[in-house]
Tab-separated table of C-alpha atoms in Angstrom:
chain	number	residue	atom	x	y	z
A	1	UNK	CA	18.209	4.272	1.889
A	2	UNK	CA	20.317	7.446	1.407
A	3	UNK	CA	18.125	8.676	-1.437
A	4	UNK	CA	14.948	8.026	0.569
A	5	UNK	CA	16.325	10.085	3.439
A	6	UNK	CA	17.175	12.866	0.987
A	7	UNK	CA	13.519	12.820	-0.071
A	8	UNK	CA	12.518	13.210	3.593
A	9	UNK	CA	14.934	16.147	3.910
A	10	UNK	CA	13.318	17.723	0.838
A	11	UNK	CA	9.969	17.651	2.652
A	12	UNK	CA	11.562	19.324	5.674
A	13	UNK	CA	13.155	22.154	3.684
A	14	UNK	CA	9.889	24.103	3.691
A	15	UNK	CA	6.798	22.524	5.213
A	16	UNK	CA	4.727	25.533	4.149
A	17	UNK	CA	5.467	24.988	0.440
A	18	UNK	CA	3.666	22.753	-2.041
A	19	UNK	CA	5.329	19.332	-2.014
A	20	UNK	CA	5.229	17.313	-5.217
A	21	UNK	CA	5.452	13.549	-4.615
A	22	UNK	CA	6.809	13.057	-8.139
A	23	UNK	CA	9.782	15.248	-7.211
A	24	UNK	CA	10.326	13.230	-4.028
A	25	UNK	CA	10.305	10.032	-6.088
A	26	UNK	CA	12.953	11.438	-8.440
A	27	UNK	CA	15.127	12.322	-5.444
A	28	UNK	CA	14.706	8.715	-4.243
A	29	UNK	CA	15.700	7.541	-7.765
A	30	UNK	CA	12.507	5.632	-8.403
A	31	UNK	CA	9.056	5.978	-9.920
A	32	UNK	CA	6.231	7.821	-8.150
A	33	UNK	CA	4.142	4.629	-8.191
A	34	UNK	CA	6.873	2.622	-6.431
A	35	UNK	CA	7.699	5.481	-4.058
A	36	UNK	CA	4.110	5.807	-2.829
A	37	UNK	CA	3.665	2.076	-2.269
A	38	UNK	CA	7.043	1.542	-0.626
A	39	UNK	CA	6.601	4.600	1.593
A	40	UNK	CA	3.252	3.306	2.888
A	41	UNK	CA	4.705	-0.130	3.604
A	42	UNK	CA	7.923	1.124	5.205
A	43	UNK	CA	6.504	4.034	7.195
A	44	UNK	CA	3.097	2.572	8.062
A	45	UNK	CA	1.242	5.571	6.637
A	46	UNK	CA	0.875	7.151	3.177
A	47	UNK	CA	3.323	9.880	2.165
A	48	UNK	CA	0.475	12.403	1.888
A	49	UNK	CA	-0.595	11.649	5.474
A	50	UNK	CA	3.006	11.940	6.681
A	51	UNK	CA	3.356	15.362	5.027
A	52	UNK	CA	0.027	16.478	6.509
A	53	UNK	CA	1.061	15.383	10.000
A	54	UNK	CA	4.504	16.995	9.720
A	55	UNK	CA	2.869	20.262	8.648
A	56	UNK	CA	0.431	20.118	11.551
A	57	UNK	CA	3.300	19.397	13.952
A	58	UNK	CA	5.142	22.488	12.743
A	59	UNK	CA	1.924	24.539	12.749
A	60	UNK	CA	1.175	23.465	16.323
A	61	UNK	CA	4.483	24.915	17.490
A	62	UNK	CA	3.529	28.251	15.929
A	63	UNK	CA	0.088	28.151	17.571
A	64	UNK	CA	1.667	27.506	20.978
A	65	UNK	CA	4.071	30.406	20.354
A	66	UNK	CA	1.088	32.725	19.900
A	67	UNK	CA	0.479	32.664	16.160
A	68	UNK	CA	-3.056	33.474	15.048
A	69	UNK	CA	-5.146	30.578	13.795
A	70	UNK	CA	-5.859	32.308	10.482
A	71	UNK	CA	-2.241	33.306	9.941
A	72	UNK	CA	-0.927	29.811	10.660
A	73	UNK	CA	-3.693	28.229	8.579
A	74	UNK	CA	-2.788	30.335	5.541
A	75	UNK	CA	0.932	29.654	5.952
A	76	UNK	CA	0.370	25.895	5.912
A	77	UNK	CA	-1.992	25.849	2.948
A	78	UNK	CA	-5.416	25.640	4.590
A	79	UNK	CA	-8.283	27.439	2.878
A	80	UNK	CA	-9.715	28.817	6.110
A	81	UNK	CA	-9.253	28.957	9.855
A	82	UNK	CA	-12.175	26.541	10.178
A	83	UNK	CA	-10.509	23.940	7.935
A	84	UNK	CA	-7.280	24.240	9.918
A	85	UNK	CA	-9.130	23.914	13.224
A	86	UNK	CA	-10.843	20.716	12.036
A	87	UNK	CA	-7.500	19.198	11.007
A	88	UNK	CA	-5.886	20.373	14.256
A	89	UNK	CA	-8.637	18.813	16.363
A	90	UNK	CA	-8.482	15.551	14.387
A	91	UNK	CA	-4.787	15.239	15.274
A	92	UNK	CA	-4.792	16.512	18.862
A	93	UNK	CA	-8.374	16.108	20.057
A	94	UNK	CA	-8.214	19.793	21.024
A	95	UNK	CA	-8.902	23.120	19.346
A	96	UNK	CA	-5.982	25.556	18.897
A	97	UNK	CA	-7.223	27.713	21.793
A	98	UNK	CA	-7.482	24.636	24.055
A	99	UNK	CA	-3.966	23.586	23.026
A	100	UNK	CA	-2.573	26.838	24.469
A	101	UNK	CA	-3.879	26.027	27.926
A	102	UNK	CA	-1.489	24.742	30.590
A	103	UNK	CA	-1.355	20.953	30.779
A	104	UNK	CA	-2.738	20.364	27.258
A	105	UNK	CA	-1.558	17.005	25.882
A	106	UNK	CA	-0.575	17.245	22.219
A	107	UNK	CA	0.591	14.822	19.542
A	108	UNK	CA	3.428	15.203	17.071
A	109	UNK	CA	4.806	13.474	13.987
A	110	UNK	CA	8.589	13.041	14.263
A	111	UNK	CA	10.723	13.323	11.160
A	112	UNK	CA	11.234	9.895	9.628
A	113	UNK	CA	14.613	8.327	9.018
A	114	UNK	CA	14.860	5.224	6.868
A	115	UNK	CA	17.391	2.517	7.708
A	116	UNK	CA	17.981	-0.634	5.713
A	117	UNK	CA	18.075	-3.671	7.972
A	118	UNK	CA	17.905	-7.077	6.392
A	119	UNK	CA	18.372	-9.577	9.195
A	120	UNK	CA	17.353	-12.743	7.401
A	121	UNK	CA	14.940	-13.643	10.149
A	122	UNK	CA	12.035	-13.753	7.678
A	123	UNK	CA	12.091	-16.647	5.239
A	124	UNK	CA	11.313	-14.810	2.004
A	125	UNK	CA	10.761	-17.697	-0.367
A	126	UNK	CA	10.371	-16.158	-3.793
A	127	UNK	CA	10.931	-16.513	-7.499
A	128	UNK	CA	10.814	-14.183	-10.506
A	129	UNK	CA	8.304	-15.053	-13.234
A	130	UNK	CA	8.402	-13.577	-16.750
A	131	UNK	CA	4.738	-14.072	-17.516
A	132	UNK	CA	2.996	-13.605	-20.890
A	133	UNK	CA	-0.329	-11.817	-21.246
A	134	UNK	CA	-3.168	-13.519	-19.390
A	135	UNK	CA	-6.743	-12.871	-18.385
A	136	UNK	CA	-8.382	-12.609	-14.988
A	137	UNK	CA	-11.998	-13.766	-14.989
A	138	UNK	CA	-14.192	-13.460	-11.939
A	139	UNK	CA	-16.448	-11.303	-9.815
A	140	UNK	CA	-15.393	-8.094	-8.111
A	141	UNK	CA	-16.516	-5.595	-5.485
A	142	UNK	CA	-15.293	-2.191	-4.301
A	143	UNK	CA	-14.122	-2.578	-0.691
A	144	UNK	CA	-12.189	-0.526	1.907
A	145	UNK	CA	-8.509	-1.191	2.567
A	146	UNK	CA	-7.775	-2.821	5.959
A	147	UNK	CA	-4.084	-3.119	6.920
A	148	UNK	CA	-4.489	-5.413	9.934
A	149	UNK	CA	-7.106	-7.932	10.964
A	150	UNK	CA	-10.128	-9.270	9.056
A	151	UNK	CA	-11.694	-7.199	6.273
A	152	UNK	CA	-15.437	-7.570	6.879
A	153	UNK	CA	-16.381	-6.221	3.443
A	154	UNK	CA	-14.310	-8.945	1.773
A	155	UNK	CA	-15.696	-11.592	4.127
A	156	UNK	CA	-19.261	-10.526	3.273
A	157	UNK	CA	-18.475	-10.497	-0.452
A	158	UNK	CA	-16.999	-14.008	-0.322
A	159	UNK	CA	-19.928	-15.353	1.691
A	160	UNK	CA	-22.360	-13.936	-0.850
A	161	UNK	CA	-20.834	-15.797	-3.807
A	162	UNK	CA	-23.011	-18.509	-5.318
A	163	UNK	CA	-21.344	-21.937	-5.090
A	164	UNK	CA	-22.470	-22.915	-8.574
A	165	UNK	CA	-20.908	-19.750	-9.970
A	166	UNK	CA	-17.590	-20.307	-8.175
A	167	UNK	CA	-17.462	-23.923	-9.410
A	168	UNK	CA	-18.035	-22.719	-12.960
A	169	UNK	CA	-15.335	-20.123	-12.485
A	170	UNK	CA	-12.859	-22.696	-11.211
A	171	UNK	CA	-13.359	-24.650	-14.435
A	172	UNK	CA	-11.892	-21.698	-16.354
A	173	UNK	CA	-8.575	-21.835	-14.460
A	174	UNK	CA	-5.979	-23.138	-16.922
A	175	UNK	CA	-2.724	-21.325	-16.085
A	176	UNK	CA	-0.536	-20.129	-13.211
A	177	UNK	CA	-1.325	-19.044	-10.613
A	178	UNK	CA	-3.744	-21.962	-10.496
A	179	UNK	CA	-7.032	-22.167	-8.657
A	180	UNK	CA	-9.132	-19.454	-7.061
A	181	UNK	CA	-7.380	-16.112	-6.583
A	182	UNK	CA	-7.954	-13.134	-4.353
A	183	UNK	CA	-7.031	-10.131	-6.489
A	184	UNK	CA	-6.574	-6.497	-5.469
A	185	UNK	CA	-6.489	-3.831	-8.167
A	186	UNK	CA	-7.313	-0.203	-8.823
A	187	UNK	CA	-6.007	0.683	-5.367
A	188	UNK	CA	-6.134	4.261	-4.171
A	189	UNK	CA	-2.666	5.755	-4.676
A	190	UNK	CA	-2.304	6.757	-1.045
A	191	UNK	CA	-3.085	3.266	0.292
A	192	UNK	CA	-4.464	4.820	3.468
A	193	UNK	CA	-6.631	2.830	5.885
A	194	UNK	CA	-10.232	2.921	4.680
A	195	UNK	CA	-9.415	3.954	1.099
A	196	UNK	CA	-10.996	1.804	-1.586
A	197	UNK	CA	-9.820	-0.906	-3.951
A	198	UNK	CA	-11.262	-3.477	-6.339
A	199	UNK	CA	-11.341	-6.931	-4.762
A	200	UNK	CA	-11.800	-9.906	-7.106
A	201	UNK	CA	-12.631	-13.548	-6.635
A	202	UNK	CA	-11.053	-14.713	-9.886
A	203	UNK	CA	-8.995	-17.231	-11.829
A	204	UNK	CA	-6.140	-16.838	-14.304
A	205	UNK	CA	-7.296	-18.036	-17.704
A	206	UNK	CA	-6.560	-18.017	-21.419
A	207	UNK	CA	-10.250	-18.501	-22.250
A	208	UNK	CA	-12.900	-15.916	-23.169
A	209	UNK	CA	-14.942	-14.646	-20.238
A	210	UNK	CA	-18.479	-16.088	-20.082
A	211	UNK	CA	-21.374	-13.686	-19.825
A	212	UNK	CA	-21.936	-12.366	-16.324
A	213	UNK	CA	-18.288	-12.397	-15.246
A	214	UNK	CA	-15.912	-9.458	-14.927
A	215	UNK	CA	-12.690	-9.635	-16.926
A	216	UNK	CA	-9.285	-7.971	-16.704
A	217	UNK	CA	-6.623	-8.485	-19.375
A	218	UNK	CA	-3.180	-8.349	-17.752
A	219	UNK	CA	-0.235	-7.410	-19.986
A	220	UNK	CA	2.959	-9.455	-20.183
A	221	UNK	CA	5.573	-8.600	-17.587
A	222	UNK	CA	7.699	-9.606	-14.636
A	223	UNK	CA	6.297	-10.803	-11.332
A	224	UNK	CA	7.876	-11.634	-7.994
A	225	UNK	CA	6.137	-14.566	-6.357
A	226	UNK	CA	6.388	-14.959	-2.568
A	227	UNK	CA	5.392	-18.102	-0.685
A	228	UNK	CA	4.356	-18.266	2.959
A	229	UNK	CA	2.755	-20.595	5.480
A	230	UNK	CA	1.275	-19.975	8.919
A	231	UNK	CA	-1.697	-18.547	10.800
A	232	UNK	CA	-4.369	-16.749	8.780
A	233	UNK	CA	-4.950	-13.929	8.035
A	234	UNK	CA	-1.909	-12.479	9.826
A	235	UNK	CA	0.715	-14.367	7.800
A	236	UNK	CA	-0.818	-13.152	4.542
A	237	UNK	CA	-1.052	-9.506	5.626
A	238	UNK	CA	2.543	-9.504	6.872
A	239	UNK	CA	3.726	-10.777	3.488
A	240	UNK	CA	3.200	-7.332	1.925
A	241	UNK	CA	5.188	-5.632	4.700
A	242	UNK	CA	7.987	-8.213	4.507
A	243	UNK	CA	8.195	-7.702	0.753
A	244	UNK	CA	8.574	-3.948	1.212
A	245	UNK	CA	10.938	-3.913	4.172
A	246	UNK	CA	13.150	-6.888	3.367
A	247	UNK	CA	12.917	-7.913	-0.271
A	248	UNK	CA	12.516	-4.760	-2.353
A	249	UNK	CA	15.345	-2.786	-0.675
A	250	UNK	CA	17.750	-5.679	-1.243
A	251	UNK	CA	16.836	-6.497	-4.853
A	252	UNK	CA	17.080	-4.564	-8.164
A	253	UNK	CA	13.312	-4.421	-8.773
A	254	UNK	CA	10.567	-1.939	-8.047
A	255	UNK	CA	6.819	-2.259	-7.645
A	256	UNK	CA	5.057	-1.902	-10.998
A	257	UNK	CA	1.438	-0.957	-11.738
A	258	UNK	CA	-0.949	-3.868	-11.992
A	259	UNK	CA	-3.109	-6.247	-9.977
A	260	UNK	CA	-1.732	-8.135	-6.983
A	261	UNK	CA	-2.692	-11.809	-6.843
A	262	UNK	CA	-3.055	-14.002	-3.788
A	263	UNK	CA	-3.459	-17.769	-4.019
A	264	UNK	CA	-4.461	-19.426	-0.738
A	265	UNK	CA	-4.858	-23.028	0.394
A	266	UNK	CA	-6.528	-23.066	3.821
A	267	UNK	CA	-6.425	-26.123	6.058
A	268	UNK	CA	-9.446	-27.455	7.950
A	269	UNK	CA	-10.514	-24.956	10.586
A	270	UNK	CA	-9.515	-21.945	8.505
A	271	UNK	CA	-6.763	-20.671	10.821
A	272	UNK	CA	-3.697	-22.118	9.078
A	273	UNK	CA	-2.605	-22.593	5.502
A	274	UNK	CA	-0.266	-21.689	2.651
A	275	UNK	CA	-0.279	-18.750	0.306
A	276	UNK	CA	1.404	-17.285	-2.756
A	277	UNK	CA	1.574	-13.528	-3.376
A	278	UNK	CA	2.199	-12.314	-6.940
A	279	UNK	CA	3.355	-8.678	-7.248
A	280	UNK	CA	4.094	-7.061	-10.636
A	281	UNK	CA	7.638	-5.672	-10.772
A	282	UNK	CA	10.009	-3.979	-13.178
A	283	UNK	CA	13.780	-3.990	-13.196
A	284	UNK	CA	15.437	-0.879	-11.887
A	285	UNK	CA	17.702	0.896	-14.317
A	286	UNK	CA	21.393	0.614	-13.559
A	287	UNK	CA	21.596	4.193	-12.306
A	288	UNK	CA	18.676	3.847	-9.934
A	289	UNK	CA	20.478	2.009	-7.147
């Protein structure tokens, strides 16, 4: 985690300057794609949101010390005093002038510090698959990202699927991962709550896609496959966080671009079951760790 903490220090060097996430990723000795996804999973918020909140924390101190709204806004990269005031109020629930009043309750974003702690208390059953090119065939919808709890947009999409269509789709499944798949792809880089992604009800297939179905050709590559069992949907949502906080830091792989595949077998009642999560990965170069 030393390199990740150096990236955090690079942010802190000058919060008023432009901060390039690609540069932060190079400091952390990884790709920008992997850095963004790991940061969101480890920190619980996207790197862009962390930078924004750190800047506002520093700007708030200057406002309290008597700095003018326009002067502080310009220093921290806001186009106008109005834009700064909107961001300030979104964070604190107060305007800058209200924040100067005695007894005002303000919020702050502390500087992050990353620590590697692999306790072994999470059973991370996994395997590495070197998978040839395959095809995803199915139906998709653009939905918001929800980190915890049910995603109503996905629930509504699934309920709206025609049973005859899903049976026909299941007949096209002829390779691993077998059966119906929940697929997420084309995810907003920031992975912030409410950002959008493509959600698929699909199968992995070697066959041509029939008319009326969406298709995504997935190139050959490496995948890490995690297995879990427990209460739904919590056990599935925690799988992503466990992968980021426990598996990736301890293994010589990084998150690679591509769809993420979830295979689920739900028991009667719908509150318990088993799942497999397929994440595309690439080996880290020897100098990256």
